[in-house]
Every structure is written in C-alpha cells, then in structure tokens.
Coordinates of C-alpha atoms and ligand atoms in Angstrom, one line a residue:
M1 CA 4.6 6.8 -2.6
T2 CA 1.8 5.9 -5.0
W3 CA 0.2 8.6 -7.2
R4 CA -3.0 8.4 -5.2
Q5 CA -1.0 9.1 -2.0
H6 CA 0.7 12.0 -3.7
V7 CA -2.6 13.5 -4.9
K8 CA -4.1 13.2 -1.4
R9 CA -1.1 14.8 0.3
A10 CA -1.2 17.7 -2.2
A11 CA -5.0 18.0 -1.5
L12 CA -4.3 18.2 2.3
S13 CA -1.5 20.7 2.0
G14 CA -3.3 22.7 -0.6
G15 CA -6.4 23.1 1.7
V16 CA -8.7 21.0 -0.6
Y17 CA -10.1 18.9 2.3
R18 CA -10.5 22.0 4.4
A19 CA -12.5 23.6 1.6
L20 CA -14.6 20.5 1.2
A21 CA -15.3 20.1 4.9
P22 CA -18.2 22.5 5.4
G23 CA -20.2 20.7 2.7
R24 CA -19.4 17.2 4.1
P25 CA -21.0 16.8 7.5
F26 CA -20.7 13.3 9.0
P27 CA -23.7 11.1 9.4
G28 CA -22.7 10.2 12.9
L29 CA -19.5 10.4 15.0
A30 CA -16.3 9.1 13.6
V31 CA -14.8 7.0 16.4
L32 CA -11.2 6.1 15.5
A33 CA -9.6 2.9 17.0
Y34 CA -5.8 3.1 17.5
H35 CA -3.6 0.7 19.4
A36 CA 0.0 1.6 20.3
V37 CA 1.8 4.6 19.1
L38 CA 5.4 3.8 18.4
A39 CA 8.6 5.9 18.5
D40 CA 9.6 6.8 15.0
D41 CA 12.9 5.1 15.3
V42 CA 11.5 1.7 16.4
A43 CA 12.6 -1.2 14.3
R44 CA 9.2 -2.2 13.1
A45 CA 10.4 -5.6 11.8
V46 CA 10.7 -6.8 15.4
V47 CA 7.3 -5.5 16.6
P48 CA 4.5 -8.0 16.5
F49 CA 1.5 -6.8 14.5
A50 CA 3.4 -3.7 13.5
P51 CA 0.8 -2.5 11.0
L52 CA -1.6 -2.1 13.9
H53 CA 0.5 0.6 15.5
V54 CA 1.0 4.1 14.1
G55 CA 4.2 6.0 14.4
A56 CA 4.5 9.1 16.7
S57 CA 5.0 11.6 13.9
T58 CA 2.1 10.1 11.9
F59 CA 0.0 10.4 15.0
R60 CA 1.0 14.0 15.5
S61 CA 0.0 14.8 11.9
H62 CA -3.3 13.1 12.4
C63 CA -3.9 15.3 15.5
A64 CA -3.0 18.5 13.5
M65 CA -5.4 17.5 10.7
L66 CA -8.2 16.5 13.0
A67 CA -7.9 19.7 15.1
S68 CA -8.2 21.9 12.0
H69 CA -10.8 19.9 10.1
C70 CA -13.1 18.2 12.7
D71 CA -14.7 18.6 16.1
C72 CA -12.7 16.4 18.5
L73 CA -14.9 15.2 21.3
S74 CA -14.4 13.6 24.7
L75 CA -16.2 10.3 25.4
A76 CA -18.6 12.1 27.7
D77 CA -19.4 14.6 24.9
A78 CA -19.9 11.8 22.5
C79 CA -22.3 10.0 24.8
A80 CA -24.3 13.2 25.3
I81 CA -24.6 13.5 21.5
W82 CA -25.6 9.9 21.0
E83 CA -28.2 10.2 23.8
G84 CA -29.6 13.3 22.1
R85 CA -28.8 15.7 25.0
V86 CA -26.4 17.7 22.8
P87 CA -26.8 18.4 19.0
M88 CA -24.7 16.3 16.6
P89 CA -21.7 18.4 15.5
R90 CA -21.0 18.6 11.8
R91 CA -17.7 16.6 11.9
G92 CA -17.4 14.9 15.3
V93 CA -14.4 12.7 15.9
V94 CA -13.6 10.5 19.0
L95 CA -10.1 9.1 19.5
T96 CA -9.8 5.7 21.2
F97 CA -6.8 3.5 22.0
D98 CA -7.3 -0.2 22.7
D99 CA -5.2 -2.5 25.0
G100 CA -3.3 0.2 26.9
H101 CA 0.3 0.4 25.8
R102 CA 3.1 2.0 27.8
G103 CA 4.1 4.2 24.8
L104 CA 0.9 6.2 24.9
V105 CA 2.3 8.4 27.6
A106 CA 5.5 9.2 25.7
H107 CA 4.3 9.1 22.1
A108 CA 0.6 9.9 22.0
L109 CA -0.1 12.2 25.0
P110 CA 2.2 15.0 23.8
S111 CA 0.3 15.3 20.5
L112 CA -3.1 15.1 22.2
E113 CA -1.9 17.9 24.6
R114 CA -0.5 20.1 21.8
Y115 CA -3.8 20.0 19.9
G116 CA -6.1 19.8 22.9
I117 CA -7.7 16.5 21.7
P118 CA -9.4 14.2 24.2
A119 CA -9.1 10.4 24.0
A120 CA -10.4 7.3 25.5
V121 CA -8.0 4.4 26.4
H122 CA -9.5 0.9 26.8
V123 CA -7.2 -1.0 29.1
C124 CA -6.7 -4.8 29.3
T125 CA -6.0 -4.9 33.0
G126 CA -4.3 -8.3 33.6
P127 CA -1.0 -7.2 31.9
V128 CA -1.0 -3.9 33.8
A129 CA -1.3 -5.8 37.1
S130 CA 1.3 -8.4 36.3
G131 CA 3.8 -6.6 34.1
A132 CA 3.5 -9.3 31.5
S133 CA 3.2 -8.7 27.8
F134 CA -0.1 -9.1 26.0
W135 CA -0.7 -12.8 25.2
F136 CA -0.9 -12.1 21.4
D137 CA 2.5 -10.4 21.4
V138 CA 4.1 -13.3 23.3
M139 CA 2.6 -15.9 20.9
A140 CA 3.5 -13.9 17.8
R141 CA 7.1 -13.6 19.0
R142 CA 7.5 -17.3 20.0
E143 CA 5.4 -18.8 17.3
S144 CA 3.9 -16.5 14.6
E145 CA 1.1 -14.0 14.0
A146 CA -0.7 -16.8 12.2
A147 CA -0.7 -18.8 15.4
V148 CA -2.4 -15.9 17.2
E149 CA -5.1 -15.7 14.6
A150 CA -5.6 -19.5 14.9
A151 CA -5.7 -19.2 18.7
K152 CA -8.4 -16.6 18.6
A153 CA -10.7 -19.1 16.9
L154 CA -10.3 -21.7 19.7
P155 CA -12.8 -22.4 22.4
Y156 CA -11.9 -20.4 25.5
D157 CA -10.8 -23.5 27.6
V158 CA -8.5 -24.6 24.8
W159 CA -7.2 -21.1 24.2
R160 CA -6.2 -20.8 27.9
T161 CA -4.0 -23.9 27.5
R162 CA -2.1 -22.2 24.6
L163 CA -1.2 -19.1 26.6
Q164 CA 2.4 -18.4 27.7
V165 CA 3.5 -15.7 30.0
A166 CA 6.5 -13.5 29.5
V167 CA 7.4 -10.4 31.5
A168 CA 7.5 -7.3 29.3
A169 CA 10.9 -5.9 28.7
P170 CA 11.3 -2.3 29.8
D171 CA 12.1 -1.2 26.2
D172 CA 9.4 -3.3 24.6
P173 CA 7.5 -0.8 22.3
V174 CA 4.3 -2.7 22.7
A175 CA 4.5 -3.3 26.5
P176 CA 1.4 -2.6 28.5
L177 CA 1.0 0.4 30.8
D178 CA 2.2 0.1 34.3
P179 CA 0.0 1.1 37.2
V180 CA 1.8 4.4 37.7
Q181 CA 1.3 5.4 34.1
L182 CA -2.3 4.2 34.3
R183 CA -3.0 6.6 37.2
H184 CA -1.2 9.4 35.4
L185 CA -3.5 8.9 32.4
A186 CA -6.6 8.5 34.6
A187 CA -5.8 11.9 36.2
H188 CA -5.2 13.6 32.9
P189 CA -7.9 16.0 31.8
L190 CA -7.9 14.8 28.2
I191 CA -8.0 11.1 29.0
T192 CA -10.9 8.8 29.8
L193 CA -10.2 5.2 30.7
G194 CA -12.4 2.4 29.7
A195 CA -12.2 -1.4 30.3
H196 CA -11.1 -4.1 27.8
T197 CA -11.2 -7.4 29.8
V198 CA -8.5 -8.8 32.1
T199 CA -6.8 -11.3 29.8
H200 CA -8.0 -10.2 26.3
P201 CA -9.9 -13.4 25.4
I202 CA -12.4 -13.6 22.5
L203 CA -15.4 -13.2 24.7
A204 CA -17.9 -14.9 22.4
R205 CA -15.8 -18.1 22.7
A206 CA -16.1 -18.1 26.5
P207 CA -18.9 -19.3 28.8
R208 CA -21.1 -16.6 30.1
D209 CA -19.8 -16.7 33.6
V210 CA -16.2 -16.3 32.3
Q211 CA -17.4 -13.4 30.1
A212 CA -19.0 -11.7 33.2
R213 CA -15.8 -12.1 35.2
E214 CA -13.5 -10.9 32.5
I215 CA -15.6 -7.8 32.0
S216 CA -16.5 -6.9 35.7
E217 CA -13.0 -7.6 37.0
S218 CA -11.4 -5.3 34.5
V219 CA -13.9 -2.6 35.4
Q220 CA -13.2 -3.2 39.1
A221 CA -9.4 -3.1 38.7
L222 CA -9.5 0.2 36.9
A223 CA -11.8 1.6 39.7
E224 CA -9.4 0.4 42.4
W225 CA -6.3 1.8 40.7
T226 CA -7.6 5.1 39.7
G227 CA -10.6 5.9 42.0
I228 CA -12.7 6.4 38.8
T229 CA -15.2 3.7 37.8
P230 CA -15.0 3.3 34.0
T231 CA -18.3 3.5 32.1
A232 CA -17.0 2.5 28.7
F233 CA -15.8 -0.8 27.3
A234 CA -14.2 -2.1 24.1
Y235 CA -14.7 -5.7 22.9
P236 CA -11.4 -7.6 22.3
N237 CA -11.1 -8.0 18.5
G238 CA -14.5 -6.4 18.3
R239 CA -16.4 -8.1 15.4
P240 CA -20.1 -8.2 16.2
D241 CA -21.5 -11.8 16.5
L242 CA -18.1 -13.3 16.0
D243 CA -16.0 -11.8 18.9
F244 CA -18.9 -10.8 21.1
D245 CA -22.6 -11.5 21.2
A246 CA -25.8 -10.5 23.0
A247 CA -24.8 -12.1 26.2
T248 CA -21.5 -10.1 26.1
M249 CA -23.4 -6.9 25.6
A250 CA -25.7 -7.7 28.6
E251 CA -22.7 -8.4 30.8
V252 CA -21.0 -5.2 29.8
A253 CA -24.2 -3.2 30.7
K254 CA -24.5 -5.2 34.0
A255 CA -20.9 -4.1 34.8
G256 CA -22.0 -0.5 34.7
C257 CA -20.8 0.5 31.3
G258 CA -23.1 2.8 29.3
V259 CA -21.2 2.5 26.0
A260 CA -19.2 -0.2 24.3
F261 CA -17.2 -0.2 21.1
T262 CA -16.8 -2.7 18.3
T263 CA -14.5 -2.9 15.3
H264 CA -17.4 -2.7 12.9
E265 CA -16.4 0.1 10.6
A266 CA -19.0 2.8 10.1
F267 CA -19.9 6.3 11.4
A268 CA -21.4 5.8 14.9
R269 CA -25.0 7.1 14.4
P270 CA -27.2 7.8 17.4
D271 CA -29.6 5.0 16.4
E272 CA -27.1 2.2 16.8
P273 CA -27.1 0.3 20.1
A274 CA -25.0 2.0 22.8
M275 CA -23.5 -1.4 23.6
A276 CA -22.3 -1.8 19.9
R277 CA -20.8 1.5 18.8
S278 CA -19.0 1.4 15.5
R279 CA -15.4 2.5 15.0
F280 CA -12.9 2.9 12.2
L281 CA -9.6 1.0 12.7
I282 CA -6.6 3.2 12.1
L283 CA -3.5 1.4 10.8
A284 CA 0.1 2.5 10.5
D285 CA 0.0 3.2 6.8
V286 CA -2.8 5.8 7.2
D287 CA -1.2 9.2 6.9
A288 CA -3.0 12.4 7.7
A289 CA -4.0 13.0 4.1
E290 CA -5.5 9.5 3.8
L291 CA -7.3 10.0 7.1
A292 CA -8.7 13.3 5.9
H293 CA -9.7 11.6 2.6
R294 CA -11.5 8.8 4.4
L295 CA -13.3 11.1 6.8
L296 CA -14.5 13.6 4.2
I297 CA -14.9 11.4 1.1
S298 CA -14.4 7.7 1.1
W299 CA -15.9 6.3 4.3
P300 CA -19.5 5.3 3.5
R301 CA -22.2 7.8 4.5
Ligands
LIG1 ZN1 -7.5 -5.3 22.2

C-alpha cells in the first residue's frame, strides 16, 4: 500500500469523508461504470482485462461507503432528475455495469441487496443468446489484449473477419449472463436492464445501417427475453466521436432509448445531451477509500 492509499483509508475509517460530505455537493450525478465483479479467489492472471473487473469484497466495500455517503439512485430516478422533474440530490450516484457478466448475480447482487442500492446493467445480447464468450475475451486469450485494442481500430467489415467464436466455459469468471440469469435480473426490483449492442462492435466504425441493426436488435432481444423494453443504452467502448458519433446517437434514440451512456469521465450534469451521459470508469484497484476521495475531492467539479 502506498502512503496515499494509507492516508485515504485512514480518512474513510476515521469519518473524514463523511464529515466533508455535507459541504461537497456534486455538480451533477456521479454515474459509475463497472464491468464484471469477480469472486475474490479468482486467479486474476488468467482473466483477460483483469483491471476492468473489481473483486466482490471491493465491490461490497464500495456499496457500504456509497450507502453511507451518497444518494444511490435508480436509472428512472436519475432520468427524472436530469429532466428536471425531481430536484438534484446533493450527492447522487448511479451504478451501471457494462456487457452483462454471469458473475453479477453471484458477486454483485448480494451487495446491492444488502445496501439497497439500485443498478443498471447494459447487456451485449449476442453472447447471452449464443452462450459464447465476448469477442474481446476470446481474442485476448488466443492472441493478446494488444490485438483487441488493434482490432477496435479496424473498419467494421475488417473487424468482422478477425472475430473468432468460443463457447464460454461454465467456470469462466467473465462469461456472459445466460437467459435465465437475465430474466432473474430483469425481474429484480433493484435492477434495470439497458442495451449494449448485439456483438459489441465499435459503432462509429460501422456503416449506419449496421449501427441501426446492432442497436435495435439488442433492444428487441431484451424486450423479448424479459417482457420489458429497455430505454437505456451504453455505447461499446464509449468515447465520444471516436467510438460513437451523431448518427449513433440518432439511432439509439430511434430505437426508443431516452438515455445513453459514454465513457467520458465527468459528473453527468442535466445540461449534457441525454444521448451522451458521462460516467466514471471504476477499475479493480479503486478501493472504497479511493472512491470516496474521488467522489468528494478529486473528480473535477
Ligand atoms: Zn462493453
């Protein structure tokens, strides 16, 4: 542990962040972007993109801190706030999970339930339907994480030729949800499902008709599986202008979504476009004290 981490942990356990909180209202909502939540005993060395995925006990400590320091909101509450129908809370937080990993049910849901924290899960629907691993995990395992980053920069048609399919192993810690788990989450009072494309392409690299299909078919698949038509979307990779563009935003709106999330890191203020809501990416090395520090002190206001 570095001395900075040590100081922040002492500040959290000593109630310093809690004491600071009343004087540090957020300038918008803090939307947090998680991916998978891994069992604590998973061998991280064999997990592709392991830094993207927080551990279960880290996640539990995030939930404990958020429940006592912030106002944890459902997606519907957040939209009502952004639309001006409900006043902005002083420290509003929205939890989101991208891709839709199987481990959410076992490793995230218990902490959400324990602290009564709502969350939105943006599901990439192709792997749910087929039982295949996410393309980036297959490529990272067979080639490298660098190969994945290179593939993301390819034009859509070239990218398609690079894809390989592999059925997700039952014990794969980054396997996608299966349809039964998806329905379980959809029916859960704390969970809202959103769409995240069918195959997880970089939408801005794809022709408009492909973008439209990737977006609308993921919305339709979720509606068919769960009986609930999703009204939220998260852009794969999520960087404005690089990973999605104005055409993408128009297609997301056309598919019936009223809100869409990026990976641009900022507090999500009411005046930003509903089709480009900012989020903060939460990585595995962010402990509860670091998260409290970022929320109350270091994230730009
Ligand atoms: Zn994703």
